[in-house]
Coordinates of C-alpha atoms and ligand atoms in Angstrom, one line a residue:
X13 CA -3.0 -18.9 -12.2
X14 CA -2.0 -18.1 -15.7
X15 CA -4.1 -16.2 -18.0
X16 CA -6.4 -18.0 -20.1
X17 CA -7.2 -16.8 -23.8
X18 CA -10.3 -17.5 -25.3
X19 CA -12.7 -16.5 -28.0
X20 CA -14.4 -13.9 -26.0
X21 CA -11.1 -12.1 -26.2
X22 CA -10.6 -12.2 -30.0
X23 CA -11.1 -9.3 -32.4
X24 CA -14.6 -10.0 -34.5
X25 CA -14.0 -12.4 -37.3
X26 CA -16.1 -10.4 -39.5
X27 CA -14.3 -7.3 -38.6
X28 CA -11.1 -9.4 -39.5
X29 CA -12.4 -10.6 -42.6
X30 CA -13.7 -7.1 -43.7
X31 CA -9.6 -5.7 -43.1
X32 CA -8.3 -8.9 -45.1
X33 CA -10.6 -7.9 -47.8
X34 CA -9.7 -4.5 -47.7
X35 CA -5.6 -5.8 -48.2
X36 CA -6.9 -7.7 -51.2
X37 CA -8.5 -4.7 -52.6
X38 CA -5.3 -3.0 -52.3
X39 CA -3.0 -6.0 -53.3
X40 CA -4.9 -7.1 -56.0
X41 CA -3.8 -4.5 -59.0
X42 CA 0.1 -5.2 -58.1
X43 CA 1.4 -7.4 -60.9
X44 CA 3.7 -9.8 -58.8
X45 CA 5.6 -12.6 -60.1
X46 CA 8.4 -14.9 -58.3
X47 CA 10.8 -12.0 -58.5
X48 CA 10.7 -8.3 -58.9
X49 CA 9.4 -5.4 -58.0
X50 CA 5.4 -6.2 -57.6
X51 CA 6.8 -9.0 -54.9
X52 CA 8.6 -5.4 -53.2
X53 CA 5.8 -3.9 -53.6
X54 CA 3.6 -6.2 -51.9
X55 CA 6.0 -6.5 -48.9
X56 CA 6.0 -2.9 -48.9
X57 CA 1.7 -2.9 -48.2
X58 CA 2.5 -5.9 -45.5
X59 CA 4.7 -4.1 -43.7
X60 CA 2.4 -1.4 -42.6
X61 CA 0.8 -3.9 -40.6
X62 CA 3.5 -5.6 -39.3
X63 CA 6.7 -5.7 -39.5
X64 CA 9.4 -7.7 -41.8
X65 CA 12.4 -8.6 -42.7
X66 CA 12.9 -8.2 -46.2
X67 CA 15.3 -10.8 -47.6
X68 CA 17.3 -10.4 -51.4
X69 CA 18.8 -13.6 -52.7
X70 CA 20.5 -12.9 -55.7
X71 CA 19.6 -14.7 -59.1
X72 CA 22.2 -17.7 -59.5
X73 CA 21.9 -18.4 -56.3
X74 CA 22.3 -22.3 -56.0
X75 CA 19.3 -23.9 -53.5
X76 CA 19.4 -27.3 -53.0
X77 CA 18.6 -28.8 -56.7
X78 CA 17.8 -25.5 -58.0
X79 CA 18.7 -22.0 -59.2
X80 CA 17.6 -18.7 -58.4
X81 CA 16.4 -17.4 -61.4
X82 CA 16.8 -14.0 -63.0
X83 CA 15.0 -11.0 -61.8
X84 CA 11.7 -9.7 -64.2
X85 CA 10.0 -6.8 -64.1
X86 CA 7.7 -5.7 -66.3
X87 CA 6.3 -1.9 -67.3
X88 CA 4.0 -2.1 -70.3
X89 CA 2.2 -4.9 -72.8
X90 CA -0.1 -5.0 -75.4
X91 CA -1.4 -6.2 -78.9
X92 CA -2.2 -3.1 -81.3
X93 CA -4.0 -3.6 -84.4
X94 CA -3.3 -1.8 -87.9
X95 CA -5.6 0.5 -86.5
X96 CA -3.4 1.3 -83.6
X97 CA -6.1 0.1 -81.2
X98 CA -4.5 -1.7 -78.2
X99 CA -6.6 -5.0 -78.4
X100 CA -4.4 -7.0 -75.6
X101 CA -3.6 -4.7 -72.9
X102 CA -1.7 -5.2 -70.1
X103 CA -2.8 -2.0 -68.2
X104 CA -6.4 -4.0 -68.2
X105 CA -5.2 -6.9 -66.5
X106 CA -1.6 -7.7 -65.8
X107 CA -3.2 -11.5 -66.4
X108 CA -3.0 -10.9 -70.0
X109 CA 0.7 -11.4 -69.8
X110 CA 2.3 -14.7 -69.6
X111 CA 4.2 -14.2 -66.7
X112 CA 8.1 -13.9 -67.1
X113 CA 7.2 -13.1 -71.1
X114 CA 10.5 -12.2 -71.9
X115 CA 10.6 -8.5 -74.1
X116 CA 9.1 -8.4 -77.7
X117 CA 8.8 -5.8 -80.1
X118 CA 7.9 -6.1 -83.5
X119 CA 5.0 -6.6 -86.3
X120 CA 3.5 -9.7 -87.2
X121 CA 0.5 -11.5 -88.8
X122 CA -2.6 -13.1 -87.0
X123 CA -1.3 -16.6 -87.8
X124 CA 2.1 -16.0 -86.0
X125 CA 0.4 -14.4 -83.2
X126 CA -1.6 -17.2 -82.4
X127 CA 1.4 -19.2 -81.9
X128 CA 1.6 -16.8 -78.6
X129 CA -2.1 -16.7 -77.5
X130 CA -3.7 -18.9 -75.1
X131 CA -7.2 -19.4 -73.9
X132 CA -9.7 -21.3 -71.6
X133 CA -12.4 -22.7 -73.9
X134 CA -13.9 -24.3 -71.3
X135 CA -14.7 -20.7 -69.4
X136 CA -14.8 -18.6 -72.6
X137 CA -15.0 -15.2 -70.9
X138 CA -12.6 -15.6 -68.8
X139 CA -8.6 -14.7 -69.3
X140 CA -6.6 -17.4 -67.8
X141 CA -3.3 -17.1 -65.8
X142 CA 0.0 -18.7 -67.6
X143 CA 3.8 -18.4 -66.2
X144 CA 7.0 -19.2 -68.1
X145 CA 9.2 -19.0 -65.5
X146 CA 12.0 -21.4 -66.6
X147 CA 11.7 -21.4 -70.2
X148 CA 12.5 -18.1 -71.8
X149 CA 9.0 -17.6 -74.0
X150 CA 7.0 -14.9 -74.4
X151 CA 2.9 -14.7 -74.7
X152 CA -0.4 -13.3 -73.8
X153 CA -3.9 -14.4 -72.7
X154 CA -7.1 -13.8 -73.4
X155 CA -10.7 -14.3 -73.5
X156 CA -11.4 -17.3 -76.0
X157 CA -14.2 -15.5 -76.9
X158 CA -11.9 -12.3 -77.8
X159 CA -9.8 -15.0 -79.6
X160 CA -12.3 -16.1 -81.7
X161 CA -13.3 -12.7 -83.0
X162 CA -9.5 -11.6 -83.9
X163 CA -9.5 -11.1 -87.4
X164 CA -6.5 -11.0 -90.2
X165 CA -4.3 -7.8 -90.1
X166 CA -0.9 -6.7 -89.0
X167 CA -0.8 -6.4 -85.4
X168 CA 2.0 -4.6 -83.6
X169 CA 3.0 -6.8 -80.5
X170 CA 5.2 -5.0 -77.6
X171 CA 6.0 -6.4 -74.1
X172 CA 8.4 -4.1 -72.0
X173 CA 9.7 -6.4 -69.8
X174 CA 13.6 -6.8 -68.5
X175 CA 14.9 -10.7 -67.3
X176 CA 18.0 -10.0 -66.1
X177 CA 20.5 -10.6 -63.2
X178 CA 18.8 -9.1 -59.7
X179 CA 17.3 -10.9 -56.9
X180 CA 14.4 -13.5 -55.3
X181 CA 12.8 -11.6 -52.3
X182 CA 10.7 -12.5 -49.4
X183 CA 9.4 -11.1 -46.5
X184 CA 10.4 -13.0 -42.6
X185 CA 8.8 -11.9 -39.2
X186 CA 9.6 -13.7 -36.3
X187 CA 7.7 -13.1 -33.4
X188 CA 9.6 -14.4 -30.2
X189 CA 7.5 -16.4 -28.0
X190 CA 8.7 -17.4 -24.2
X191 CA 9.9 -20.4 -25.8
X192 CA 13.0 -20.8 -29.0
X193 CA 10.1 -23.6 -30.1
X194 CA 8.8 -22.3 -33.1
X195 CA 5.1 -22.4 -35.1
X196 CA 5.7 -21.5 -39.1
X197 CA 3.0 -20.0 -41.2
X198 CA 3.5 -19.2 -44.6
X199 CA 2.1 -18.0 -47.5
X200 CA 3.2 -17.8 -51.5
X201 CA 2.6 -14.3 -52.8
X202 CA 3.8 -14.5 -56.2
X203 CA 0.1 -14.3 -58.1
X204 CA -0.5 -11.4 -59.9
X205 CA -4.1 -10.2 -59.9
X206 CA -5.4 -13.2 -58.3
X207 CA -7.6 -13.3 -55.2
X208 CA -8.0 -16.9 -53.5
X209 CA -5.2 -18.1 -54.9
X210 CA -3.1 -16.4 -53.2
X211 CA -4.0 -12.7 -51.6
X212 CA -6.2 -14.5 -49.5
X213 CA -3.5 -16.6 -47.8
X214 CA -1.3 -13.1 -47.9
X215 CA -3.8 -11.7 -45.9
X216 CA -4.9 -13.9 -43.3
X217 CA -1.4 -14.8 -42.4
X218 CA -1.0 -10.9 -42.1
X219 CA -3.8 -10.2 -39.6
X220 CA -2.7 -13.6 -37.9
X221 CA 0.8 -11.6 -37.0
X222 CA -0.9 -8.8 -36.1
X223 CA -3.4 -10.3 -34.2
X224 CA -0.9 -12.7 -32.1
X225 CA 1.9 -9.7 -31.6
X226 CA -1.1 -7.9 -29.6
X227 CA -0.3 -10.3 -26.6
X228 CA 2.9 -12.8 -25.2
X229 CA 2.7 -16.4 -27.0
X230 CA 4.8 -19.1 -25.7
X231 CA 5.5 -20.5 -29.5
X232 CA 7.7 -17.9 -31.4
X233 CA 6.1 -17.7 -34.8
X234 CA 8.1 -17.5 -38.2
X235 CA 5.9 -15.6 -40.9
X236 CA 7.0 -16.0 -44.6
X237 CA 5.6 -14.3 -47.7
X238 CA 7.3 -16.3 -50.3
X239 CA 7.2 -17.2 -53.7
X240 CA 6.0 -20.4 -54.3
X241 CA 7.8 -23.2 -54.7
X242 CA 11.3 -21.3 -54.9
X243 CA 10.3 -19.3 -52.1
X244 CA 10.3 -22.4 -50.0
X245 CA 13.2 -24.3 -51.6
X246 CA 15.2 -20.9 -51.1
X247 CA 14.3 -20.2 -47.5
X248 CA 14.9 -24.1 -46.1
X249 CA 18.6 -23.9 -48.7
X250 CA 19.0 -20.3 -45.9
X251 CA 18.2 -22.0 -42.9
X252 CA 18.9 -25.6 -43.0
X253 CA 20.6 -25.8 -39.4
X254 CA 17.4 -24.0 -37.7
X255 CA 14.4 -25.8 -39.1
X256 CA 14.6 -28.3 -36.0
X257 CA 12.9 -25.5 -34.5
X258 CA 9.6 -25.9 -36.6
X259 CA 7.6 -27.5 -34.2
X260 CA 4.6 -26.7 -36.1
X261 CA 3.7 -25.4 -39.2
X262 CA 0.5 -24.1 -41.6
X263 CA 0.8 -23.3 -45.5
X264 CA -2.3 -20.9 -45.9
X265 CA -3.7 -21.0 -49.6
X266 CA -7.1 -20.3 -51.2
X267 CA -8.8 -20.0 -47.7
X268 CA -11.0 -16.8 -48.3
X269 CA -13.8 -18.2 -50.7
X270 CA -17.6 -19.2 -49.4
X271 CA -16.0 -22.9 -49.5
X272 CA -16.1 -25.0 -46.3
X273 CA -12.4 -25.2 -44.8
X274 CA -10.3 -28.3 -45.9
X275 CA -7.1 -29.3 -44.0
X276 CA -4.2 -31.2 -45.8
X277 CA -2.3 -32.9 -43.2
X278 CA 1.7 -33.2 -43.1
X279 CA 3.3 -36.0 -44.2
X280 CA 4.0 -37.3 -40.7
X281 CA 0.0 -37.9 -40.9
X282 CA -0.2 -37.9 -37.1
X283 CA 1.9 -35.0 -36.2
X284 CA 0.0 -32.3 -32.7
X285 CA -0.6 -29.5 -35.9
X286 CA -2.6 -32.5 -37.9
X287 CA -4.5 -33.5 -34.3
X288 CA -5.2 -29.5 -33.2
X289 CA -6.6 -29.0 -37.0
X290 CA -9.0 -31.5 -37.1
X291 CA -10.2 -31.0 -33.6
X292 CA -10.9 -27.4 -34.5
X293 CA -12.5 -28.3 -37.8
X294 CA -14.5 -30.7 -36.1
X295 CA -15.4 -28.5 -32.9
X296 CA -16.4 -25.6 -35.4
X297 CA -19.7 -26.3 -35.9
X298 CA -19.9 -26.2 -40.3
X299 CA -18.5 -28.4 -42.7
X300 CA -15.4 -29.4 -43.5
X301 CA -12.8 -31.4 -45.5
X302 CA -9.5 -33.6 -44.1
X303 CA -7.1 -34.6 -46.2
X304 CA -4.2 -37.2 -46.1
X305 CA -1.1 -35.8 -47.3
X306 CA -0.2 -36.0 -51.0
X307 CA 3.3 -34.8 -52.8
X308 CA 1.4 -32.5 -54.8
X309 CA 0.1 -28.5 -53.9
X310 CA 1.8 -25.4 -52.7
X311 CA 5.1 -25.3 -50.2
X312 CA 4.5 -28.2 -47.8
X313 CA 5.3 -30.3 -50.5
X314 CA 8.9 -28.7 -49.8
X315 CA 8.7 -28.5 -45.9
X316 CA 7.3 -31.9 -46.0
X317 CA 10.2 -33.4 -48.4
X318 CA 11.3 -36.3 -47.1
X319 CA 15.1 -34.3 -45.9
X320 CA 13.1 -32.0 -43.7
X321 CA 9.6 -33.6 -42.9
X322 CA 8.4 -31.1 -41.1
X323 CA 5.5 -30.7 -39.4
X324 CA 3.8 -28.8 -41.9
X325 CA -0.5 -29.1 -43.1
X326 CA -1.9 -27.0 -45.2
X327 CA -5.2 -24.9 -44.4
X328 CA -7.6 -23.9 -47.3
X329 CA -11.1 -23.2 -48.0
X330 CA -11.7 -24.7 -51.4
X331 CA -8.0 -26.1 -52.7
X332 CA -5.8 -25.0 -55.6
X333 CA -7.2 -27.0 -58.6
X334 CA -10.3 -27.7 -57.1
X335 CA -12.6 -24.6 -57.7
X336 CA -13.3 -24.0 -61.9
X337 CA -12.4 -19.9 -61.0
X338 CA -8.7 -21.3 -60.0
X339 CA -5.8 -19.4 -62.1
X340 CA -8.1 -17.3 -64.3
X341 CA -9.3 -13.6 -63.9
X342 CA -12.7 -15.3 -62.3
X343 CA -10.7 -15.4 -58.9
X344 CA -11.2 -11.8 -58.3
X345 CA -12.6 -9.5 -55.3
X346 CA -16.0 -11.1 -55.8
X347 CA -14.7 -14.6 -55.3
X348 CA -13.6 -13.9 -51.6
X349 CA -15.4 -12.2 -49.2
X350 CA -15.4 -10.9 -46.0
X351 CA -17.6 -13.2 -43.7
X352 CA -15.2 -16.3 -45.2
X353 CA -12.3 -14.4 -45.1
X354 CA -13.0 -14.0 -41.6
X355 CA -14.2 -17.2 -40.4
X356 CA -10.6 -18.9 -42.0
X357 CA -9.0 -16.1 -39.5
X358 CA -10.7 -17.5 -36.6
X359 CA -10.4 -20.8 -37.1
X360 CA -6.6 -20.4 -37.7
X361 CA -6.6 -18.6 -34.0
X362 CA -8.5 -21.4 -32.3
X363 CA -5.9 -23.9 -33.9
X364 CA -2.8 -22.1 -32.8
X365 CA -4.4 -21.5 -29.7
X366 CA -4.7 -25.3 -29.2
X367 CA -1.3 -25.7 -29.9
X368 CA -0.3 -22.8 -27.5
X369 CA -2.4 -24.7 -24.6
X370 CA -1.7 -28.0 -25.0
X371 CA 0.0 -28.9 -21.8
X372 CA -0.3 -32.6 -19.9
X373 CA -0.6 -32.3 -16.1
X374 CA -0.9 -34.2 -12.8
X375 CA -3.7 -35.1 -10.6
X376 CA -2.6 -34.1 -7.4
X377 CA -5.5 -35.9 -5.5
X378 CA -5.1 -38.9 -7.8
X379 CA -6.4 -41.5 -5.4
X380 CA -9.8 -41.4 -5.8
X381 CA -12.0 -38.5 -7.1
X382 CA -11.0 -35.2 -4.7
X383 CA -14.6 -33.8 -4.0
X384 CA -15.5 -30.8 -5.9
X385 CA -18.4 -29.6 -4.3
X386 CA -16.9 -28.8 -1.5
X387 CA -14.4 -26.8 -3.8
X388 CA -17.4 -24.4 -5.2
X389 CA -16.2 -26.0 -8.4
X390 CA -20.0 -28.0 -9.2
X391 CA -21.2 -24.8 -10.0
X392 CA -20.2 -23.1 -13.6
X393 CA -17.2 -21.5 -14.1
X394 CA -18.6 -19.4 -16.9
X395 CA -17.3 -19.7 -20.5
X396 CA -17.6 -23.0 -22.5
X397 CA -20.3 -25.6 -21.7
X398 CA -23.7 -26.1 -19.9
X399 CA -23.1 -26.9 -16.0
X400 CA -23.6 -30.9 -17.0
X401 CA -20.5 -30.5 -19.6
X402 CA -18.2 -28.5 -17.5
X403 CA -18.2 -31.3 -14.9
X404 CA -18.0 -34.0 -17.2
X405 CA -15.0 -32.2 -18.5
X406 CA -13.2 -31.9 -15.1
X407 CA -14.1 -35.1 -14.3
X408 CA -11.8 -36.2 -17.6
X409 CA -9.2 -34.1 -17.1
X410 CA -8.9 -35.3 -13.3
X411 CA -9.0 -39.3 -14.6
X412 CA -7.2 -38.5 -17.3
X413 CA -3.7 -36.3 -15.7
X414 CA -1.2 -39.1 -14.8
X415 CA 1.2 -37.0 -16.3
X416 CA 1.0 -38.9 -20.2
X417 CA -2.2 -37.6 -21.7
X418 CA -2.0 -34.0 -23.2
X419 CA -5.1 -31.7 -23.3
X420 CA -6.0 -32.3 -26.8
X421 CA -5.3 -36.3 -25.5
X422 CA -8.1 -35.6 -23.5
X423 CA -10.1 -33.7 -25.7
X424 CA -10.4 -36.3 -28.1
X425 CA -11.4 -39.2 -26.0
X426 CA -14.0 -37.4 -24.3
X427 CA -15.5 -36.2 -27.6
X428 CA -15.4 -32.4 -25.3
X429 CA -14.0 -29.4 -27.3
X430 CA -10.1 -28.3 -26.1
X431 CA -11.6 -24.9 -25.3
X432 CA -14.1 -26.9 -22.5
X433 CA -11.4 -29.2 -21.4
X434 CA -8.8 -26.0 -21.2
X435 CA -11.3 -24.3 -19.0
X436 CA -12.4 -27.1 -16.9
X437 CA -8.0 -28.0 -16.6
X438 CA -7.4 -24.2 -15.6
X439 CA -9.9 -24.3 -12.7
X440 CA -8.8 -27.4 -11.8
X441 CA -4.9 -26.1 -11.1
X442 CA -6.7 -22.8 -9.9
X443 CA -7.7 -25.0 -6.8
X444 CA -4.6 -26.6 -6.7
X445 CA -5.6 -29.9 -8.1
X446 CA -3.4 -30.0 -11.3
X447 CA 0.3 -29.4 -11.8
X448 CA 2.1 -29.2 -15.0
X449 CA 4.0 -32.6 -16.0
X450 CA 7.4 -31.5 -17.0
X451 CA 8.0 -34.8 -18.4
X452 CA 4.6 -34.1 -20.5
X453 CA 5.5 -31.1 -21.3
X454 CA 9.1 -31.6 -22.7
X455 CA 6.6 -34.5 -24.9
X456 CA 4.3 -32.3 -26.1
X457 CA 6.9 -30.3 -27.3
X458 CA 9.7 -32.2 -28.9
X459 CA 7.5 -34.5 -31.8
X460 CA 9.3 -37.4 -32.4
X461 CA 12.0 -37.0 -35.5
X462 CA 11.2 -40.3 -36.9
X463 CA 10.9 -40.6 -40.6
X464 CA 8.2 -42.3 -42.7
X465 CA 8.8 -44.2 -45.8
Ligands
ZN27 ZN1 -1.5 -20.8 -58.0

């Protein structure tokens, strides 16, 4: 009989969710940005959990409709005033740079400055986060409470920042499974000092690796640590002829604040990684959000284009957008926290796991019910489920194994979690009553390729 894995097995979510956190504490000063050397860096802090490939795709690069762009790095920022007081300072909060400023040196009055300074009225103590990745500009951010106070003088304005020829980098690491079939996770982890959006992605996706590596998977899994957006765009331009292999796929993003999980499902709407999700979701026991797909959000909007439509959904806590803290220096260590942190991790394990077990099998005693009390399997066989459930759920998996209903098949029309109906399917081929459908099982696997309009 093969091994089962369950939740009795897995590391303690709140032990997870207290290492994420601890990633995040280190992550979080790094000043990151699509390209450069905080991205490096990052990679560098991943990789002493587990390993990666580290990719360099130099700037000009053409990917699909667009370009890789130049390399920036940035050491130094500030406003001084005529006092020589650094009133904007980078080495505060790398957030009060727009980010890809290109470099600026020189003296200038409070009118000109304010051409380059922008605010959040709405959250007036709080600095938001601004990019200017494709239009060479230069700027900082700020409190608009600091805003308001700045007063007329001469203010000495320096950025030391370089935009030049170099290289987009991400990190790969692909885990091989017993199968070529492959489940993609990614993150974006391009945010500077930003905690839900993204570290907490970064590190959930980490501990997800490290976590699966631990024992044999029959998926192979594809991690990526990308920049957003380009990240995605670059990496499907790289590996156009292989993405047939994406069986499955989850874009993790804002999924470590006290937010109840929210699924966005691919754009095939009905694809096993959209089923397993909401079953887990549902199963889980707190609240929870599913969403239809929409063309707008972090990199399944690329993975779910309408030239690869892959079967890609999206797992977050609260979504981008949708929390007031989102892109401002209010989605900080205190925003995430450990318990969350760690219930996203173990609800991303029970999810992959469904996907891992999801098998469709064959009554072997099909005509009529086979009798299980004589089989010692009335009584419980520990696990999932009061006595009364376990036998209702082998009772479903028997009717229901004529070799064209999966497990999650059966999950869902009995209303029974997958873990139950796993357990009660495993004790039922334990006995010899089951057998793996090949024809099932080459179904399960292969989705169907069709397209939607
Ligand atoms: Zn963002």
């Amino acid at each position: 009989m093969k091994t089962t894995s369950n939740a009795n097995s897995r590391p303690d979510p709140l032990a997870v969710g207290r290492k994420c956190h601890e990633l995040i504490v280190q992550l979080f000063p790094i000043c990151r940005s699509i390209t450069g050397n905080g991205f490096r860096q990052t990679l560098a802090h991943i990789e002493k959990h587990i390993p990666l490939t580290i990719h360099e795709v130099p700037s000009g690069t053409q990917v699909f409709d667009w370009t890789v762009p130049r390399e920036w790095n940035i050491r130094d920022a500030y406003v001084k005033n005529s006092c020589g007081e650094r009133i904007i300072d980078f080495q505060r909060s790398n957030l009060h740079v727009v980010n890809y400023s290109i470099p600026v040196s020189g003296k200038m009055s409070l009118d000109a400055l304010k051409q380059h300074l922008f605010s959040a009225p709405e959250h007036p103590d709080w600095i938001p986060y601004r990019t200017s990745y494709y239009r060479e500009s230069w700027g900082f951010c700020l409190s608009h409470r600091q805003l308001e106070q700045l007063v007329e003088d001469e203010y000495e304005v320096r950025i030391d920042s370089t935009l030049e020829n170099g290289s987009l980098t991400y990190g790969e690491f692909l885990m091989a499974g017993t199968t070529e079939d492959e489940i993609l996770v990614s993150c974006h982890a391009c945010h500077p000092s930003l905690c839900n959006d993204n570290l907490s992605g970064v590190a959930i996706a980490t501990f997800l690796a490290k976590s699966l590596m631990s024992s044999p998977q029959r998926y192979s899994y594809r991690f990526l640590f990308i920049p957003g957006s380009i990240g995605s765009i670059t990496w499907l331009s790289r590996n156009e002829r292989n993405v047939h292999r994406i069986k499955h796929g989850l874009v993790l993003s804002c999924i470590g604040d006290r937010g109840s999980l929210s699924y966005k499902k691919s754009r095939r709407a009905d694809a096993e990684i959209d089923r397993a999700a909401k079953h887990v979701l549902k199963h889980s026991g707190h609240e929870y959000r599913v969403a239809a797909f929409s063309p707008y959000g972090n990199d399944e909007r690329q993975y779910c284009s309408p030239g690869f439509n892959l079967p890609v959904g999206r797992l977050s806590r609260t979504p981008d957008g949708e929390f007031p803290e989102y892109h401002t220096s209010a989605d900080d260590l205190n925003f995430v926290d450990a318990p969350s942190l760690g219930n996203s991790f173990n609800q991303c394990l029970s999810i992959l796991e469904v996907l891992e077990e999801n098998r469709t099998y064959l009554n072997q005693n099909p005509k009529c019910e086979p009798q299980l009390g004589k089989r010692g399997l009335y009584k419980t066989f520990g696990g999932y489920g009061d006595s009364q459930q376990q036998e209702l759920a082998l009772l479903w998996v028997l009717n229901q194994s004529d070799g064209s209903n999966s497990l999650l098949d059966i999950a869902e029309r009995s209303g029974l979690s997958f873990a139950l109906i796993h357990q009660a399917a495993d004790a039922l081929q334990g006995h010899g009553l089951l057998r793996e459908s090949e024809l099932g099982r080459a179904q399960s696997i292969t989705e169907p390729e069709t397209m939607r309009s």
